[in-house]
Short mmCIF file of C-alpha atoms in Angstrom, two decimals:
data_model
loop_
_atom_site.label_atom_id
_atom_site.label_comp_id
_atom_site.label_asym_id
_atom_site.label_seq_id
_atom_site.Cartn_x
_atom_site.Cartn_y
_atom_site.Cartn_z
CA UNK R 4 125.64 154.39 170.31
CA UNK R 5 123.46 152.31 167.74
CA UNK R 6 124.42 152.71 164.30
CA UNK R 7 127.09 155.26 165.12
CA UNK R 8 128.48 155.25 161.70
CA UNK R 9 125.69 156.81 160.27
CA UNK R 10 124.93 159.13 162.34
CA UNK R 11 128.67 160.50 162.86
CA UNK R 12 129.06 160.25 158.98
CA UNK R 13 125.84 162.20 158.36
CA UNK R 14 127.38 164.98 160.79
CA UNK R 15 130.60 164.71 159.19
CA UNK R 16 129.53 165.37 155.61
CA UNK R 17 127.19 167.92 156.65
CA UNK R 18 130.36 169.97 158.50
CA UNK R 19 132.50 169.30 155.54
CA UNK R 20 130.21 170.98 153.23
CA UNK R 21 129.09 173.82 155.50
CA UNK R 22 132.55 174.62 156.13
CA UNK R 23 133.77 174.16 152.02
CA UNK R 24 131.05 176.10 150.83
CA UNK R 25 131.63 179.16 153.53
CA UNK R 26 135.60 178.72 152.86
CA UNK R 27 135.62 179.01 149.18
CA UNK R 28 132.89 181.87 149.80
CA UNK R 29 135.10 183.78 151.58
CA UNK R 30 138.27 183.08 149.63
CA UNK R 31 136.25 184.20 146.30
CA UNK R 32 135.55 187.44 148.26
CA UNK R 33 138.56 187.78 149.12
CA UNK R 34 140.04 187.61 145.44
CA UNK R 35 137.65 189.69 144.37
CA UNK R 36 138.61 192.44 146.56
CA UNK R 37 142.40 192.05 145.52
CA UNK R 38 141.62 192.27 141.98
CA UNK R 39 139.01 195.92 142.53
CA UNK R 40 142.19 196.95 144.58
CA UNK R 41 144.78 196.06 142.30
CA UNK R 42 142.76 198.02 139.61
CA UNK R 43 141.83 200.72 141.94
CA UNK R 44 145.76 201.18 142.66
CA UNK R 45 146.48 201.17 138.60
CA UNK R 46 144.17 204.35 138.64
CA UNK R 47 141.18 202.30 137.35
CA UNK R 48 137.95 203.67 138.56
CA UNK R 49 134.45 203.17 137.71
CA UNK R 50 132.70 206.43 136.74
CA UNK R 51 130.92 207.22 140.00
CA UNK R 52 133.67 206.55 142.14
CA UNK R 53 136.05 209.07 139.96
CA UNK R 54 136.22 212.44 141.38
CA UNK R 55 133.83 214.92 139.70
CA UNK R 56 135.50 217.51 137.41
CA UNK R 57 134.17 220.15 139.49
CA UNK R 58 136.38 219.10 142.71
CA UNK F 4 105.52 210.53 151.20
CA UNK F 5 102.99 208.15 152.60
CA UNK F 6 103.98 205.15 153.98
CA UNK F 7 103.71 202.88 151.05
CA UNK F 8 105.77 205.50 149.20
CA UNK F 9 108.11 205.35 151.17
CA UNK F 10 108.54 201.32 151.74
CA UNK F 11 108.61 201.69 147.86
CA UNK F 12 111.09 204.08 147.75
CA UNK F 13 113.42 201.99 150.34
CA UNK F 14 113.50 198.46 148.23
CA UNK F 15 114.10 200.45 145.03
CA UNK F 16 117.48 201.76 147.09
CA UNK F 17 118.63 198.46 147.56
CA UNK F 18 118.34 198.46 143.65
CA UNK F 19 121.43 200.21 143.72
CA UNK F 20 124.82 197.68 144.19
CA UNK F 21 126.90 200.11 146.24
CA UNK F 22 123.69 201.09 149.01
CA UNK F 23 123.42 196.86 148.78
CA UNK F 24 127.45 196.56 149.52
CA UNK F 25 126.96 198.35 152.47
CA UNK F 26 123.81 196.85 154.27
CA UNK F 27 125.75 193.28 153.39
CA UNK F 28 128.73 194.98 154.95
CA UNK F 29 126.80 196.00 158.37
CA UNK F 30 124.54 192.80 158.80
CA UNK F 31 126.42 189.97 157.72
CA UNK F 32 128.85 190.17 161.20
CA UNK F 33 125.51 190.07 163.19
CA UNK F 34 124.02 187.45 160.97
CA UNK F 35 127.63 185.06 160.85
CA UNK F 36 127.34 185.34 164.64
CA UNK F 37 123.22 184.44 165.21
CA UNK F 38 124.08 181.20 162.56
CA UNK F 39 127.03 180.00 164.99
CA UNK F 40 124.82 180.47 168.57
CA UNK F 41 121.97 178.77 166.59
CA UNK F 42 123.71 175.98 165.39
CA UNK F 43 126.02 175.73 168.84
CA UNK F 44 122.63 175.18 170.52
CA UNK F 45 121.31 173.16 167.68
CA UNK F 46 123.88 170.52 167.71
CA UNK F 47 123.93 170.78 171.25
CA UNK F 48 120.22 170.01 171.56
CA UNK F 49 120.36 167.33 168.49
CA UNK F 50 123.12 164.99 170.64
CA UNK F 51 121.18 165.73 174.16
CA UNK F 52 118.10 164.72 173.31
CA UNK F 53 116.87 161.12 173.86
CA UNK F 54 116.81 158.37 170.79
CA UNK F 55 113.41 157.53 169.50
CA UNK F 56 111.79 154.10 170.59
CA UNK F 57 111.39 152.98 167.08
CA UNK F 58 114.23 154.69 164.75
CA UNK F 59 117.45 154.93 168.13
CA UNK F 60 119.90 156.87 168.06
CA UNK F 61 119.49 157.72 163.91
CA UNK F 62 116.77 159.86 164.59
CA UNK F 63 119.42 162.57 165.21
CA UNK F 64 120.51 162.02 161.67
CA UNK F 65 116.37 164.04 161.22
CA UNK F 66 118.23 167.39 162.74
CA UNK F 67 120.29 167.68 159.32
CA UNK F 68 118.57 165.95 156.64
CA UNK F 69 115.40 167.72 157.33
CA UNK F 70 116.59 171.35 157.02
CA UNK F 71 118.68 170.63 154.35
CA UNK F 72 115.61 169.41 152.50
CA UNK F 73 113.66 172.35 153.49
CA UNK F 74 116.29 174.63 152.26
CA UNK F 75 117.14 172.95 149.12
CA UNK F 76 113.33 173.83 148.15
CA UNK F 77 112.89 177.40 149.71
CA UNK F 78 116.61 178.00 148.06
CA UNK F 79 115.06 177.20 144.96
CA UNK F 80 111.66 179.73 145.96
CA UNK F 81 114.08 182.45 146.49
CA UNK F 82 115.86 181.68 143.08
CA UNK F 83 112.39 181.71 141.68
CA UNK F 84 111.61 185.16 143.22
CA UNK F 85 114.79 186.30 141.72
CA UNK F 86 114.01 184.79 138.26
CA UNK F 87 110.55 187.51 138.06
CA UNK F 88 112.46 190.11 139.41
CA UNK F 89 114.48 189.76 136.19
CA UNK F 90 112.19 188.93 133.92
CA UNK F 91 109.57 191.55 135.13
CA UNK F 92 111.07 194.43 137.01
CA UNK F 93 114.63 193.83 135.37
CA UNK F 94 116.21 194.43 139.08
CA UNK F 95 119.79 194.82 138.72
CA UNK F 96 120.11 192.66 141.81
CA UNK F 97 117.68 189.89 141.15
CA UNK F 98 119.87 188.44 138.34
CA UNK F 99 122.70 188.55 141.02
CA UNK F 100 120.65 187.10 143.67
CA UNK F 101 119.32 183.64 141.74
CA UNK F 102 123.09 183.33 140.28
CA UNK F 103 124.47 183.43 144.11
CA UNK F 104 121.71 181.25 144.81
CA UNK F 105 122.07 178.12 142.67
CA UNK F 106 125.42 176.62 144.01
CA UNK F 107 124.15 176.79 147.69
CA UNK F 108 120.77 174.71 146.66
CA UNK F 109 122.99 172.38 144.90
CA UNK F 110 124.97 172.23 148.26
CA UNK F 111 122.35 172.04 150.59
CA UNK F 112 120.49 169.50 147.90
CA UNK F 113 123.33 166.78 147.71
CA UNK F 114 123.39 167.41 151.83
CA UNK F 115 119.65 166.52 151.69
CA UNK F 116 120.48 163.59 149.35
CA UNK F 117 123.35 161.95 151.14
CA UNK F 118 122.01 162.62 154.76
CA UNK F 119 118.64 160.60 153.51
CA UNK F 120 120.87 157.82 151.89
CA UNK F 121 122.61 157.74 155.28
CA UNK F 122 119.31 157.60 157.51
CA UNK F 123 118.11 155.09 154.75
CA UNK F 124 120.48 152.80 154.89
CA UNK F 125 119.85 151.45 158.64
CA UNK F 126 116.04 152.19 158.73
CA UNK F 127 114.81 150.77 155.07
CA UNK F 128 117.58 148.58 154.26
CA UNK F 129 118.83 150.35 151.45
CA UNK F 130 120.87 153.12 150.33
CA UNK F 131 118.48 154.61 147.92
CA UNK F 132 115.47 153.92 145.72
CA UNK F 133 114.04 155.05 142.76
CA UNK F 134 110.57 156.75 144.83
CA UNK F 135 108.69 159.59 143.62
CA UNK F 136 110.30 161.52 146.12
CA UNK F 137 113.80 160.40 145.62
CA UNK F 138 113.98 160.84 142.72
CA UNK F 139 112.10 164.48 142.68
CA UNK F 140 114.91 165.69 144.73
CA UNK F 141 117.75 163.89 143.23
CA UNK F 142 115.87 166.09 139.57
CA UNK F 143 116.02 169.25 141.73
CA UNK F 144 119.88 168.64 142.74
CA UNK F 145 120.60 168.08 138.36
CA UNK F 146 118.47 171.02 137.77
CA UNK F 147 121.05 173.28 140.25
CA UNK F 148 124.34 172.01 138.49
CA UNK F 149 121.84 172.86 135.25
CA UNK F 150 121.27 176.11 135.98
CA UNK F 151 124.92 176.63 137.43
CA UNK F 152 126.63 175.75 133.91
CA UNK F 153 123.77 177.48 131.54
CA UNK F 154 124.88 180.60 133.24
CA UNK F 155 128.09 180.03 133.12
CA UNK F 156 128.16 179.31 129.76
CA UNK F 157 126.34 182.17 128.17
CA UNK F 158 129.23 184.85 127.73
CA UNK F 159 127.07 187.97 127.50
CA UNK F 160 125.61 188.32 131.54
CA UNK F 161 122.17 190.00 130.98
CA UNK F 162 121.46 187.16 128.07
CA UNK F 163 122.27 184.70 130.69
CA UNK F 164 120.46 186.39 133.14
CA UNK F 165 117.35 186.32 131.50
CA UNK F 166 117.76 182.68 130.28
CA UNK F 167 118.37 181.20 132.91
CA UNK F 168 116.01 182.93 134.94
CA UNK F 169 113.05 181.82 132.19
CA UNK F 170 114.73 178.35 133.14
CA UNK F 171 114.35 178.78 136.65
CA UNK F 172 110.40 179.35 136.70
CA UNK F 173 109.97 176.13 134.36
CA UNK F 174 111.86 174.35 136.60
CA UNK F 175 109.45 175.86 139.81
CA UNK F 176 107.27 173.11 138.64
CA UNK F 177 109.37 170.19 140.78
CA UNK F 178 108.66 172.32 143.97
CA UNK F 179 105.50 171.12 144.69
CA UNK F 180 106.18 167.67 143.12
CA UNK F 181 108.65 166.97 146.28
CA UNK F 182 106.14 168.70 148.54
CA UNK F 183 103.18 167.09 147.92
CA UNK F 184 104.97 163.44 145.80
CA UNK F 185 103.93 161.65 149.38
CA UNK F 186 100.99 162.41 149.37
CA UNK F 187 99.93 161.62 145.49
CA UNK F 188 102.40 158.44 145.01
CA UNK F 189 102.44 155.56 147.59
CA UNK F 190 105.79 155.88 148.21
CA UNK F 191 108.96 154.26 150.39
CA UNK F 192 109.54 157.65 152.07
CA UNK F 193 107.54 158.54 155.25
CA UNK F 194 104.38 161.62 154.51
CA UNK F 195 104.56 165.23 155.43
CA UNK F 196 105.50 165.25 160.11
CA UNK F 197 105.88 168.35 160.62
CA UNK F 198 104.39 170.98 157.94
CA UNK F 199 100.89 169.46 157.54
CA UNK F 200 97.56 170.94 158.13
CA UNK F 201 96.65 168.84 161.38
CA UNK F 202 100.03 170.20 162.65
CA UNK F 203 103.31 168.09 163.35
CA UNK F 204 103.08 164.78 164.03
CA UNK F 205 106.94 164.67 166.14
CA UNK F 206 106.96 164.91 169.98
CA UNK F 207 108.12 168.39 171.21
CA UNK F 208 110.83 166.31 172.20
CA UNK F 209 112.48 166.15 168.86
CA UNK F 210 111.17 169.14 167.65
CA UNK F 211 112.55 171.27 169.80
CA UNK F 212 116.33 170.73 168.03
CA UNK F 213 115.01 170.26 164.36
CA UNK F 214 113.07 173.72 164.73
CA UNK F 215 116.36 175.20 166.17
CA UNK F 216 118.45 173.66 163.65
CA UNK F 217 115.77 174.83 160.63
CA UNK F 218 116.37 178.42 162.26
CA UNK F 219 120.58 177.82 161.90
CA UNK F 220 120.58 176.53 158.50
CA UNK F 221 118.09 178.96 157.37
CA UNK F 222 119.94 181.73 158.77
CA UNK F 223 123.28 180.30 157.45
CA UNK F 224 121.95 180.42 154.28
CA UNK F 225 121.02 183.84 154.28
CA UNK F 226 124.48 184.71 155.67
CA UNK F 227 126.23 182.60 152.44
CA UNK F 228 123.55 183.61 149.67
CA UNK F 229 124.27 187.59 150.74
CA UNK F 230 128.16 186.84 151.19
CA UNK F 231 128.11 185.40 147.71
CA UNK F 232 125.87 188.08 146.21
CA UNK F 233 128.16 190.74 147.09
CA UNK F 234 131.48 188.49 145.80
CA UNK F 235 129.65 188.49 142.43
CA UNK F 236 129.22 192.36 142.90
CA UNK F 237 132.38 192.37 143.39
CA UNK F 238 133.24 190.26 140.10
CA UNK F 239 131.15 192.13 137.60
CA UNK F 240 132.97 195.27 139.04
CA UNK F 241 136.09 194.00 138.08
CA UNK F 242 135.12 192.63 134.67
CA UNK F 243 133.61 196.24 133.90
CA UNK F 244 136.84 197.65 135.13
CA UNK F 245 138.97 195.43 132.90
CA UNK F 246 136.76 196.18 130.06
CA UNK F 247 137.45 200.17 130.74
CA UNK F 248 140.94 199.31 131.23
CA UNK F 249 141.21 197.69 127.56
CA UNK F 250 139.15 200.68 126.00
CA UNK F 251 141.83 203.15 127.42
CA UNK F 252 144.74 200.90 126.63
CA UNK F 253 143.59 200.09 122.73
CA UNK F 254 142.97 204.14 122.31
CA UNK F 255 146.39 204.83 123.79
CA UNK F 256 147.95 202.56 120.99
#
């Protein structure tokens, strides 16, 4: 293939961001949901998801 | 209810984070999984296709750094969107949305940027040069890592909200700059081939995988921006937790 490099390099850099960006994506989720649980287990709960007085 | 009622009624529910967690939570399996066929067949169709007669095999390099460009502008549109929601309707999500937003333009920006260099290099001669359309886009990708640190920098959230969302719609400006900059400059980098009013000027032949590739980016996008929407859900859930967490430690002491 003509000019090979840039065409496989344009391919290459365009995977290695696609896949960065949706890794550290996920892996922020992913923290994020550790720290609401971590809370959530130390009895920390927002107001709406506390149980009502009534039940 | 009549029907516009009732449309009404159904965007103001997204309004609320938790009915927003779970539509994110249903759709984003189906829309991870329509990205990946789309740009399976994409890439597929990019490296089956023949090489032009003029531009060889770097044509292909077209499948990438034209729906990165197109992105890096409509990411900016929906940012824009975002910025009146805030401004205007003060939707609690709209702040969240343009915030998500701004590090995936900057990504899909510098792909735009480097893509172009590459393609550039073998057809023009050069890496890069200072054009009106360069140079709009290169502004664009400075005004995402702008708009990225201004947030981050403002410690209260709804004062950086609304900054940075005023911000935003200044910035709006540069859209049409890169649209319409080769059409009002003579410049190095080749007019409007596809969007333009006496319809594309590509053979179906190439078309076919940069219109199937436009479909996978676009949709990856959407998959990212509502993946990182919910994470900073998820954030600002945790900092208001913390925050209640201090409160019932300090009156405890």
């Amino acid at each position: 293939m003509a000019h090979a490099f840039y065409v496989y390099s344009s391919y290459g850099f365009a995977a290695f961001v696609t896949i960065a960006v949706t890794l550290w994506i996920w892996v922020d989720g992913r923290a994020r949901q550790k720290e609401l649980a971590a809370l959530q287990a130390s009895g920390i709960r927002r107001r709406s998801a506390r149980p009502k007085d009534s039940e | 209810m009549s029907e516009t009622s009732l449309a009404i009624s159904k965007i103001s529910d997204l309004a609320n984070p938790t009915r927003f967690l779970a539509l994110a939570q249903r759709i984003i399996p189906w829309m991870a999984a329509a990205t990946a066929i789309c740009l399976i067949i994409g890439l597929y169709l990019s490296f089956s296709t023949k090489g032009d007669y003029q531009q060889g095999e770097t044509v292909r390099i077209m499948y990438l750094h034209v729906p990165s460009a197109w992105l890096s502008m409509m990411c900016y549109t929906v940012m824009s969107i975002s910025a009146i929601g805030t401004l205007v309707w003060r939707h609690p999500l709209a702040d969240v949305s343009a915030k998500a937003a701004a590090p995936l333009g900057a990504a899909f920006t510098l792909l735009a940027l480097v893509t172009g260099s590459l393609w550039g290099k073998p057809m023009w001669g050069t890496w890069w040069v200072w054009d009106a359309r360069l140079t709009s886009v290169f502004i664009l990708f400075l005004m995402y890592l702008g708009l990225v640190a201004l947030n981050r920098a403002i410690d209260d959230p709804s004062r950086a909200a609304r900054v940075t969302a005023v911000l935003i719609l200044v910035g709006f400006v540069n859209i049409p700059i890169i649209k319409f900059s080769v059409d009002w400059w003579n410049t190095l980098h080749q007019p409007a081939s596809v969007v333009r009013l006496a319809g594309p000027a590509i053979d179906p032949e190439f078309l076919r995988p940069l219109f199937v590739m436009a479909i996978g980016f676009t949709l990856l996008f959407f998959t990212l921006h509502i993946m990182a929407m919910r994470n900073e859900i998820w954030r600002r859930r945790v900092a208001a937790q913390r925050r209640l967490a201090a409160r019932m430690a300090s009156r405890e002491d």
